[in-house]
Coordinates of C-alpha atoms in Angstrom, one line a residue:
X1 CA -50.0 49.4 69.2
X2 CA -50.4 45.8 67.8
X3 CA -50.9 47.6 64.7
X4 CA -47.3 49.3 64.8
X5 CA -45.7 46.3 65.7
X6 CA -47.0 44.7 62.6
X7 CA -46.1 46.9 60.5
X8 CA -42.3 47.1 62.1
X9 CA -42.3 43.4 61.4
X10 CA -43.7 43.9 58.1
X11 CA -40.7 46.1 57.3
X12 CA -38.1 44.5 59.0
X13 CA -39.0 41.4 57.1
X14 CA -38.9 43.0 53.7
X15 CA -35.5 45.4 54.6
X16 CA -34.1 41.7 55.2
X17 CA -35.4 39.9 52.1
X18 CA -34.6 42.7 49.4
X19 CA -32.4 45.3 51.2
X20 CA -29.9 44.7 53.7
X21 CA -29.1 41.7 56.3
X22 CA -26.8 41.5 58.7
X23 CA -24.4 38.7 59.4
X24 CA -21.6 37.6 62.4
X25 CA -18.4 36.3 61.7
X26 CA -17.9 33.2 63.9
X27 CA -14.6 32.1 62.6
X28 CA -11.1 33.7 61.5
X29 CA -10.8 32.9 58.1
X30 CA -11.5 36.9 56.6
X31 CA -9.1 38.1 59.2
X32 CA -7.8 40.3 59.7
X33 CA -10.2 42.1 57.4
X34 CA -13.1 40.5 59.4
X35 CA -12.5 39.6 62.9
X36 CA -14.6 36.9 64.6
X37 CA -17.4 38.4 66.3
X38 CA -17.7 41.1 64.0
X39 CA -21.8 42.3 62.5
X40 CA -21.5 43.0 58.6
X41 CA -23.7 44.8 56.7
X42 CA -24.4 42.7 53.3
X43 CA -26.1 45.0 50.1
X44 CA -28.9 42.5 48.8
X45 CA -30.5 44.8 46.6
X46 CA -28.3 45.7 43.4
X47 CA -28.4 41.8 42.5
X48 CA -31.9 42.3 42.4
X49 CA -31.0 44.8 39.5
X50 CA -28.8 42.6 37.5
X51 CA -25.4 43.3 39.5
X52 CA -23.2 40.4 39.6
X53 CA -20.1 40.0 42.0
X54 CA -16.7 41.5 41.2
X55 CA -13.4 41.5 42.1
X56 CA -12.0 42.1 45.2
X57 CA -15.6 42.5 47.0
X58 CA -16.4 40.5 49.7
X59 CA -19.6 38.5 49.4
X60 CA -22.0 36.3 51.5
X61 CA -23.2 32.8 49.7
X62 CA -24.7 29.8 50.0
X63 CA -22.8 26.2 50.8
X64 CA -22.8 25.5 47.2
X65 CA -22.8 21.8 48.3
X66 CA -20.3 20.1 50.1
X67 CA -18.3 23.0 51.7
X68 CA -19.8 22.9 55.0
X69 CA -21.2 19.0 54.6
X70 CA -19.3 18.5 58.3
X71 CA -21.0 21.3 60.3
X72 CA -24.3 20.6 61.7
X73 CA -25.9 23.7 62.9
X74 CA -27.7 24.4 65.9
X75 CA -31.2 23.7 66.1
X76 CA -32.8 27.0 66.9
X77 CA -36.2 27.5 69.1
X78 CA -39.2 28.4 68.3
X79 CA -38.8 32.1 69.3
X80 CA -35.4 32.0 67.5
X81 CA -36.6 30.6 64.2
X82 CA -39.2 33.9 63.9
X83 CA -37.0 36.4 64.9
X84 CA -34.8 35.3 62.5
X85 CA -37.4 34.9 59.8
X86 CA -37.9 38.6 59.9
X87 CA -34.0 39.2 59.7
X88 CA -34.1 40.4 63.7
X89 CA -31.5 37.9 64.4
X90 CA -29.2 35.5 62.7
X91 CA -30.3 32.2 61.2
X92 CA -28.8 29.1 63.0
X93 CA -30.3 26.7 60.0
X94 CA -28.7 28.3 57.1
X95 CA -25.2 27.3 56.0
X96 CA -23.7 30.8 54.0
X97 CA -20.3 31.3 54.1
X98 CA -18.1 34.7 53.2
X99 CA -15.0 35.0 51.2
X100 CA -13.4 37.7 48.7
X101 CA -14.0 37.3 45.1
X102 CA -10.4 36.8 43.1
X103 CA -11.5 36.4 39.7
X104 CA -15.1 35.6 38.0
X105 CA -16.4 34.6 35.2
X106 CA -14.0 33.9 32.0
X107 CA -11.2 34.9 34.1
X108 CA -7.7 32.8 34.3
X109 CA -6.6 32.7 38.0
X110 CA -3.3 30.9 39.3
X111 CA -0.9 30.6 41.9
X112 CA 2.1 29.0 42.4
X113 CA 4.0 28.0 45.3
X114 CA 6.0 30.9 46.2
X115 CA 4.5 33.2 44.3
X116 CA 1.4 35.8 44.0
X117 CA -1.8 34.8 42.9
X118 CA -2.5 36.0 39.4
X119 CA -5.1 37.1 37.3
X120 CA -5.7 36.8 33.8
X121 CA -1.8 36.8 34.2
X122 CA -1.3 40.1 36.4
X123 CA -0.1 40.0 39.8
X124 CA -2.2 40.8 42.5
X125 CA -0.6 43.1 45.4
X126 CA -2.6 41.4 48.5
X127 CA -2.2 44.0 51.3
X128 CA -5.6 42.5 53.0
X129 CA -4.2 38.9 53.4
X130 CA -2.9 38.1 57.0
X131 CA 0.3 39.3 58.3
X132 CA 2.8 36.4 57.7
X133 CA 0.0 34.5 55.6
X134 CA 1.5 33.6 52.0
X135 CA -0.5 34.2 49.0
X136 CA -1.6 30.7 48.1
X137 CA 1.6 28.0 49.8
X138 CA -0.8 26.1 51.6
X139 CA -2.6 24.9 48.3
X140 CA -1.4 26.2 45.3
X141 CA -3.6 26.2 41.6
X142 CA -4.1 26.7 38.5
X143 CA -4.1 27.9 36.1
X144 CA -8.0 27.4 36.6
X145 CA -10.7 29.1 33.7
X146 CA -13.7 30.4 35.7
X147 CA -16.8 29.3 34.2
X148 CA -19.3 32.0 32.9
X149 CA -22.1 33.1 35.7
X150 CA -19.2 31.7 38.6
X151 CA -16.9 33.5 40.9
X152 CA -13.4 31.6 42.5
X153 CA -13.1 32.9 46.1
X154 CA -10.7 33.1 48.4
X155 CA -10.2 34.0 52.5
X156 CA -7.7 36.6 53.7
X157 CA -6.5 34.3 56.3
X158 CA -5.1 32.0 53.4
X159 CA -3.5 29.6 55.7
X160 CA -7.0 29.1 57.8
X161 CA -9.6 29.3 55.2
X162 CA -11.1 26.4 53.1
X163 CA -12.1 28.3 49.8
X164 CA -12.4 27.7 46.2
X165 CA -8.6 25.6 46.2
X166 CA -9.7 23.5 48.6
X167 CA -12.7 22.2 47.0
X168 CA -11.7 21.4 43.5
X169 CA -13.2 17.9 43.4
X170 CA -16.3 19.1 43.6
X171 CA -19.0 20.2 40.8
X172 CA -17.8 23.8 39.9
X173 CA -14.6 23.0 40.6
X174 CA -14.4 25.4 43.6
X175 CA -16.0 27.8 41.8
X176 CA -19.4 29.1 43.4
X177 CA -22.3 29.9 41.2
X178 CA -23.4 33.6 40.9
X179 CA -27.2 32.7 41.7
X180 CA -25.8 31.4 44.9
X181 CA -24.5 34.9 46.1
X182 CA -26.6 36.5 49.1
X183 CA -24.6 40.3 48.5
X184 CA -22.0 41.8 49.2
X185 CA -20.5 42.8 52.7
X186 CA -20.4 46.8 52.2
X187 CA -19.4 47.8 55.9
X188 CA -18.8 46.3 59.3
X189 CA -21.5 47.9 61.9
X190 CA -20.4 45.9 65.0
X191 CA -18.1 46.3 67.4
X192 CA -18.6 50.6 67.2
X193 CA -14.9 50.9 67.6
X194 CA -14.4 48.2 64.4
X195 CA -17.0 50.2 62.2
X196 CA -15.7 50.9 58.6
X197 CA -16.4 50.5 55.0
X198 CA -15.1 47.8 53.0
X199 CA -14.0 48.6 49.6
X200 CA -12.4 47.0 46.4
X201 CA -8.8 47.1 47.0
X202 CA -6.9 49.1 44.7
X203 CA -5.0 46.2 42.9
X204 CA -8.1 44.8 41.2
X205 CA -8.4 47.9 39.2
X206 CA -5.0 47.4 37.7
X207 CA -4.8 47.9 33.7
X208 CA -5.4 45.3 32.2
X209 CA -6.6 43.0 34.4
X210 CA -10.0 42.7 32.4
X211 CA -7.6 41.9 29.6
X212 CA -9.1 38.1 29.1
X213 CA -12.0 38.2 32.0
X214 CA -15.1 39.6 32.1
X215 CA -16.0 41.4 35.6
X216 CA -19.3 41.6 36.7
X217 CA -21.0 45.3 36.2
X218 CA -24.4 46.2 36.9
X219 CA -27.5 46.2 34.7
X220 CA -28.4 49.6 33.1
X221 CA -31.3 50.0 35.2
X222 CA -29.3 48.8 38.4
X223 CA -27.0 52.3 37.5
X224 CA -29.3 54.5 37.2
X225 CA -30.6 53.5 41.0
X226 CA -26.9 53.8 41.9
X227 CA -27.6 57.5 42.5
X228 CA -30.7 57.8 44.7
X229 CA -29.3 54.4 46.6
X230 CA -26.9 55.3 49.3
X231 CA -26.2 51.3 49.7
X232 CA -24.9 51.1 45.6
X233 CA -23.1 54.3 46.2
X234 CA -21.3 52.4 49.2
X235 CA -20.8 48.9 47.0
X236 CA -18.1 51.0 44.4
X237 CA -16.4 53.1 47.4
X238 CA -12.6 51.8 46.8
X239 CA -10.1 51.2 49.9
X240 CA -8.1 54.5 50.2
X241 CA -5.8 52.4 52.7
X242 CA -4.5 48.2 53.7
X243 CA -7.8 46.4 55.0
X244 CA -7.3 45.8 58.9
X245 CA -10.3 45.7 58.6
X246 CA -22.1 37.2 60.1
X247 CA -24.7 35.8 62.7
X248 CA -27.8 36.7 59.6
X249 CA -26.3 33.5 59.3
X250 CA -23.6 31.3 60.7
X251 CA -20.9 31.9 58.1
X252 CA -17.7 30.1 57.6
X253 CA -17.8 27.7 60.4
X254 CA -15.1 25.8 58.6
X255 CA -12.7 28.2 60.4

């Protein structure tokens, strides 16, 4: 028995580390595509394999400095701190945060009052953002050149989400770096009755839209896993209808 339990451990830690976590969404600035309370499912193995974030995927990163420099987070016990070590349950020390990825690297993105955001000057068609949400009125941008090797995010809940506008001042320029990207969010498993995929909406394959950007694609060697890896096969599954729809960590406790 003791020796089945290490092994379990053994596995759970290493299906945490290069494989799949799972994180709780403790605020409401991905709704309504997330909802607070909600358990994703974040792919953390095809970066392992060269795969860089693209747009319209929802990822899980790091507090590239300064985003969450107001939340303290609770100071897990013992027992907590090892459970979550072996990704059993979420971290309380870590500071990640999730968004959707609007443009990356090379990309032009902008938005005026009043208007939608754009992308290497094409319109995006939002149907994920919050009913009665406006693309980008709160804080307007732009036009903003995404560094090479950095992604500009944004929440669906655009009037109750501190993304990539609102941090500007900062090194980056609200841009997070690529390196500081966990995954990507590939399905919500909790609630059972909220279950379901989340794909790349359909406007970010629009013609042309690589026109002046450079998307992230996956390394040669991370395609060819793509077919015996049911997770990679998920990760490229495309929204067939509007998105109505972590605690891995506590994400986006800016609200």
């Amino acid at each position: 028995m003791p020796l089945l339990i290490g092994i379990a451990l053994i596995l759970a830690l290493l299906i945490k580390t290069f494989l799949v976590q799972a994180f709780s969404i403790p605020s409401d600035s991905m709704q309504d595509t997330l909802q607070r309370g909600d358990r994703v499912l974040v792919d953390k193995l095809t970066p392992w394999f060269g795969s860089t974030p693209e747009r319209g995927e929802v990822v899980v990163f790091h507090d590239p400095g300064g985003w969450l420099e107001d939340q303290k987070p609770a100071e897990p016990n013992a027992v907590q701190k090892f459970l979550s070590f072996i990704g059993l349950m979420p971290s309380a020390e870590e500071k990640d945060l999730i968004k959707r990825v609007i443009a990356t690297g090379g990309d032009t993105v902008e938005c005026k009052k009043g208007g939608p955001v754009k992308v290497n000057g094409k319109a995006l068609n939002e149907p994920y953002i919050y009913p009665g949400d406006s693309a980008c009125d709160d804080m307007p941008f732009g036009p903003i050149k995404v560094p090479k090797g950095r992604i500009w995010v944004m929440g669906d809940h655009r009037q109750n989400s501190l993304d990539s506008r609102y941090h500007q001042e900062l090194p980056g320029g609200g841009t997070v770096s690529n390196d500081e990207v966990v995954g990507r969010a590939f399905t919500i498993a909790w609630p059972l009755n909220r279950i379901d995929w989340l794909g790349i909406p359909g406007t970010f394959d629009q013609k042309g839209l690589n026109g002046m950007g450079a998307a992230g694609t996956a390394a040669p060697v991370a395609a060819g896993l793509a077919g015996a890896v049911p997770i990679v096969l998920w990760r490229r599954r495309r929204l067939t209808r509007p998105s109505d729809a972590v605690e891995g960590t506590d994400l986006t406790r800016e609200g």
